[in-house]
Amino acid sequence: MKIPQDLKYTRDHEWVKIEGNLVKVGITDFAQHELGDIVFVELPELEEEFSEGDAFAVLESVKAAADVYAPLAGVVVEINEELEDDPSLVNSDPYGNGWLAVFELAEDEEISGLMDAAEYQQFAAEEE
Amino acid sequence: MKPLVPLIFERSVPGRVGYSLPDCDVPEQDISQLLPVDQIRQTAPALPEVSEGDVIRHYLNLSLLNHSVDNGFYPLGSCTMKYNPKINENVSRLPGFARLHPLAPEKCAQGALQLVYELEQYLAEITGMDAVTLQPVAGAHGEYTGLKLIVAYHKARGDFKRKTILVPDSAHGTNPASAAMAGMNIVQVKSDAKGCVSLEDLRAKADDTVAALMLTNPNTLGLFDVNIAEIAEIVHQAGGLLYYDGANANAILGKVRPGDTGFDVVHLNLHKTFSTPHGGGGPGSGPVGVKAKLIPCLPVPRVVKKENEFSLDYDCPESIGKVHSFYGNFAVNVRAYAYIRMLGGQGLKLASEDAVLNANYLQARLKGAYHLEYDRLCMHEFVISAKHQKVKGVHTLDIAKRLLDFGVHPPTIYFPLIVDEAMMIEPTETEGKETLDYFIDAMLQIAKEAEETPEKVTNAPHTTPISRLDEVAAARNPILRWL
Amino acid sequence: MNNQYLPNTPEQRRQMLEAIGAETVEELFRYIPEKLHLNRPLNLPHPLAEASLVAHMEELAGKNNVGAVNFLGGGIYDHFSPIAIDHVLTRSEFYTAYTPYQPEVSQGTLQAIFEYQSMICQLTGADAANASLYDGATAVAEAAILAINATRNRKLLVAGSMHPWYRRVLATYMENLDVEIVEVPCVGGRLDIEAIKFLLGKDVAALMVQSPNFFGIIEDLPALGKLMAPEKGLFVVSADPISLGLLEAPAHMGADVIIGEGQGLGLSQSFGGPLLGFMGVTEKLTRKMPGRVVGQTTDTNGRRGYVLTLQTREQHIRREKATSNICSNQALCALAASVYMSLMGPEGLREVARQSLLKAAFAREQLAAIPGVGLPFAGPFFKEFVVTLPKPANVVIEAMLGKGYHAGIDLGRFFPELRDHLLVAVTEKRSKDEILGCSAALREVLAK
């Protein structure tokens, strides 16, 4: 199971990459493995606003649909349109081309409660 | 590789026809004089151009690719795939029924209205309810109608805070989906260690926002909830109603009536319990029965009887309104009526007894080779698990596919969700012991194969017209039509 | 009485009880608390042997009058149903199977549904169709839910010319969901386009119309489609599938969702059920469509096959977040419609539509020539039209029945102010003689 060192992780098995007030979000290798072959990704619309914990995307396999929750409050400024044509990118490259969306942080938003790679490794191992 | 049967479109030969119509005997007119010119069709729909013989051969060849009750054993849990009596098919096609227009004057429809009226009475007697509507056309439609009735009932009492529908974690997925369609919030109630509703959890959740608890009894594990009286009391004390999901009613005919055990609203699936055919997914019929206090809310029209005259009554101010274009799936209801008249009360009871006997026999013979999560007498169905086989890499899906090689339709699989690797088995009463023994032998052989030659199971099926299909590809790049 | 559906003999029952370790069948029911047992026989009529049951059912069916010449419509029509259809429907491999959960042994049902979906797309111009819904009325409700989910708006503009019972079903479904239904008024039996312009806005989820409408009149779909094109709201059209043999596919006139009642496609009238709700949508709405959908794929050997697909929209996976609670379809009715469309082909369907149109036009002319009979609406119609009578319609209907005609439907049943309006439907099955006979009878009835 791949867990890149330079990312932060949530308890919902998402990764976030923070660059200034922009945050890129995707799901982890663990999560994509659990879900199986992703057949469809329902992405949010640009400029849609979310509070922390809101479902902002849905990942569908043949027999399941999983909500993806906003790790923080913010506005969607970019979505991965490539997933519309090729949802399997979430399986094959979850940390790279399989990213889901970029959020712009709400002004007074503070990021807390995220795990680093080591913490997530332990967390995921316990879930298995 | 050649397709099993070409598409009907692929048989099409331009200019070929499969119909005959009389010559038009009224004066010819140019259609552009009659129709809006900008709406006259420019391109004909590309329907097949085939002869009657082509059509019959095509569909006959397609039919041969199906497993059905008339081909072989179909122990699909919670679906009650019992034998569909042939007389039902004949009587539903009697011209007096088949050619009756729903808006013909009531005096032209007295036979149909009498049948509807009487079937409502029979179903009320069977379920212990005070009135029944035959308008819902499917189980899910019945659930939806029942929930609308419950919402209307609370509102009529001036109680507007009841927005919650409680459903057990073992419930069918339609329960929460129907509740959502009725504008309600769903709260799940846990099962206890015996597979029944956790009274503790129910007490914690039964507050004054609860509109109803939806319950399947026997539940989806095939177990009769022994605490039903307490459950009813808890829900009623909180001011809520009790909804009976009749998916499993085949276990209880003439033995116990939902109306006598505290239920206020029930739906039945005539295509399960009352022998009307499943039709490859429909049409069914999902009548709803209610206690007296909910009668004013029933959908319109109601069939009423005055001095041996039957009529349709639309004057029901508290009614939830209409749920169907006309009066429900009448021709399906004709079949269920015929079934009840053929069996009578004793016959229905015997049917349930044999259904329960058959299920317990299978459970008793299979529980050594397969894991049985809740080991007690079951009702008309039971749930085993492939937990033992999973260790060898053989999953429930594999066992299901291997069963196809024995000419048996697999049980319902991966349901209920609360049992790992679940297989839900419902033999019904219309299967004889030899058929059950054949199934047992097949299941035991598969269990053995899972031990000794697991790949034989994981690569199954080996003898079906087509092998396992790529469902991922189908969902990723949906091809939903020809051309 | 024997029970011919129960195969187990007393000896087999005994053997099974022994294997279970029980003495009696009653023991198996011991988890039902004693006090809840029904300790009396069900109070149902005495069982009938097969021969007696047939006689009883024939007697019941005989109490219905289906002999009169049928000019009834209002959503159910007396179109011809080719004999071959019932021969396919009575193949028990189709009718005694269930939802095709195991595709390896359900290719018959799956391919038949795939073909049905394809035919509905051909008729309506839709990009995708589902495996069918309960009926034309619930199809309207399902389309409304689709539109609300797709646009996230909660206001529906619904044609006042849509079948009043379809609108009642829609009202039932929308009640409690915080949805506003605005009825679009009609002028002369046809939608008032100026009123729609006024009602349209950013907050509209859908404009829902029926064409030909309840009064038989063809709505100006091209104009409505143009109005809706720049809007976020969806254009939902409920169509008569038979009319599509002659009329343009609604999708080509801007419809986003095309629904309707498919009974005319070879299904019997059967007192209004079972019916066939069809639904087709544009590409971008495919994953929001309710109901079962069949898709094409391949098996492990590369052979073409069919499966239920896009299942994550459905209740067994999405539970309360599903696009609908529907978990079945009217499979056998869809099969009947497929066989019908295959037999008729493009030419046959066109001829059925053309004859219905010409015969309706002829009948309208004949009836309008009778003193006292009026034509309230001038708009173009397909196979159904309204006439006004100098007497209450129900009185006329009763008198016409005495002469062997189901002359039409009393619109007073739906609109109290239209008690003297009669809705007359004419299909390809009606002959010139029947039409002339009907008009002669009406002339007599009105002369009295």
GROMACS .gro file of N, CA and C in nm, chain A residues 39-40 42 48 58 60-65 67, chain C residues 150 152 287-288 310-313 316-318 321:
model
   72
   39VAL      N    1  -1.615   0.287  -1.150
   39VAL     CA    2  -1.676   0.294  -1.284
   39VAL      C    3  -1.729   0.433  -1.316
   40PHE      N    4  -1.748   0.514  -1.213
   40PHE     CA    5  -1.800   0.648  -1.238
   40PHE      C    6  -1.764   0.739  -1.121
   42GLU      N    7  -1.870   1.109  -0.967
   42GLU     CA    8  -1.957   1.226  -0.973
   42GLU      C    9  -1.885   1.339  -0.901
   48GLU      N   10  -1.879   2.557  -0.636
   48GLU     CA   11  -1.970   2.504  -0.534
   48GLU      C   12  -1.900   2.514  -0.398
   58VAL      N   13  -1.897   1.159  -0.540
   58VAL     CA   14  -1.938   1.020  -0.520
   58VAL      C   15  -1.853   0.931  -0.610
   60GLU      N   16  -1.826   0.558  -0.765
   60GLU     CA   17  -1.911   0.440  -0.783
   60GLU      C   18  -1.832   0.322  -0.836
   61SER      N   19  -1.851   0.208  -0.771
   61SER     CA   20  -1.805   0.082  -0.830
   61SER      C   21  -1.930   0.013  -0.882
   62VAL      N   22  -1.916  -0.111  -0.928
   62VAL     CA   23  -2.034  -0.176  -0.985
   62VAL      C   24  -2.144  -0.192  -0.880
   63LYS      N   25  -2.104  -0.230  -0.759
   63LYS     CA   26  -2.204  -0.265  -0.659
   63LYS      C   27  -2.204  -0.173  -0.538
   64ALA      N   28  -2.135  -0.059  -0.546
   64ALA     CA   29  -2.133   0.030  -0.430
   64ALA      C   30  -2.115   0.174  -0.474
   65ALA      N   31  -2.159   0.265  -0.390
   65ALA     CA   32  -2.138   0.407  -0.414
   65ALA      C   33  -2.086   0.466  -0.284
   67ASP      N   34  -1.959   0.809  -0.077
   67ASP     CA   35  -1.947   0.954  -0.071
   67ASP      C   36  -1.803   0.991  -0.035
  761ALA      N   37  -3.177   1.692  -1.095
  761ALA     CA   38  -3.081   1.737  -1.197
  761ALA      C   39  -3.059   1.888  -1.192
  763ARG      N   40  -3.169   2.092  -0.926
  763ARG     CA   41  -3.173   2.140  -0.786
  763ARG      C   42  -3.273   2.254  -0.769
  898ARG      N   43  -2.740   0.903  -1.593
  898ARG     CA   44  -2.711   0.852  -1.460
  898ARG      C   45  -2.807   0.904  -1.354
  899LYS      N   46  -2.896   0.992  -1.394
  899LYS     CA   47  -2.998   1.041  -1.301
  899LYS      C   48  -3.133   0.973  -1.323
  921LEU      N   49  -2.543   0.035  -1.424
  921LEU     CA   50  -2.564   0.164  -1.357
  921LEU      C   51  -2.647   0.142  -1.229
  922GLN      N   52  -2.618   0.034  -1.160
  922GLN     CA   53  -2.702  -0.004  -1.047
  922GLN      C   54  -2.683   0.084  -0.925
  923THR      N   55  -2.575   0.162  -0.924
  923THR     CA   56  -2.554   0.247  -0.806
  923THR      C   57  -2.659   0.355  -0.793
  924ARG      N   58  -2.743   0.375  -0.899
  924ARG     CA   59  -2.853   0.470  -0.886
  924ARG      C   60  -2.964   0.412  -0.800
  927HIS      N   61  -3.122  -0.073  -0.385
  927HIS     CA   62  -3.055  -0.178  -0.309
  927HIS      C   63  -2.911  -0.140  -0.276
  928ILE      N   64  -2.859  -0.037  -0.346
  928ILE     CA   65  -2.724   0.010  -0.314
  928ILE      C   66  -2.731   0.146  -0.245
  929ARG      N   67  -2.805   0.238  -0.305
  929ARG     CA   68  -2.805   0.375  -0.254
  929ARG      C   69  -2.903   0.396  -0.139
  932LYS      N   70  -3.066   0.736  -0.071
  932LYS     CA   71  -3.015   0.833  -0.169
  932LYS      C   72  -3.042   0.788  -0.313
   0.00000   0.00000   0.00000
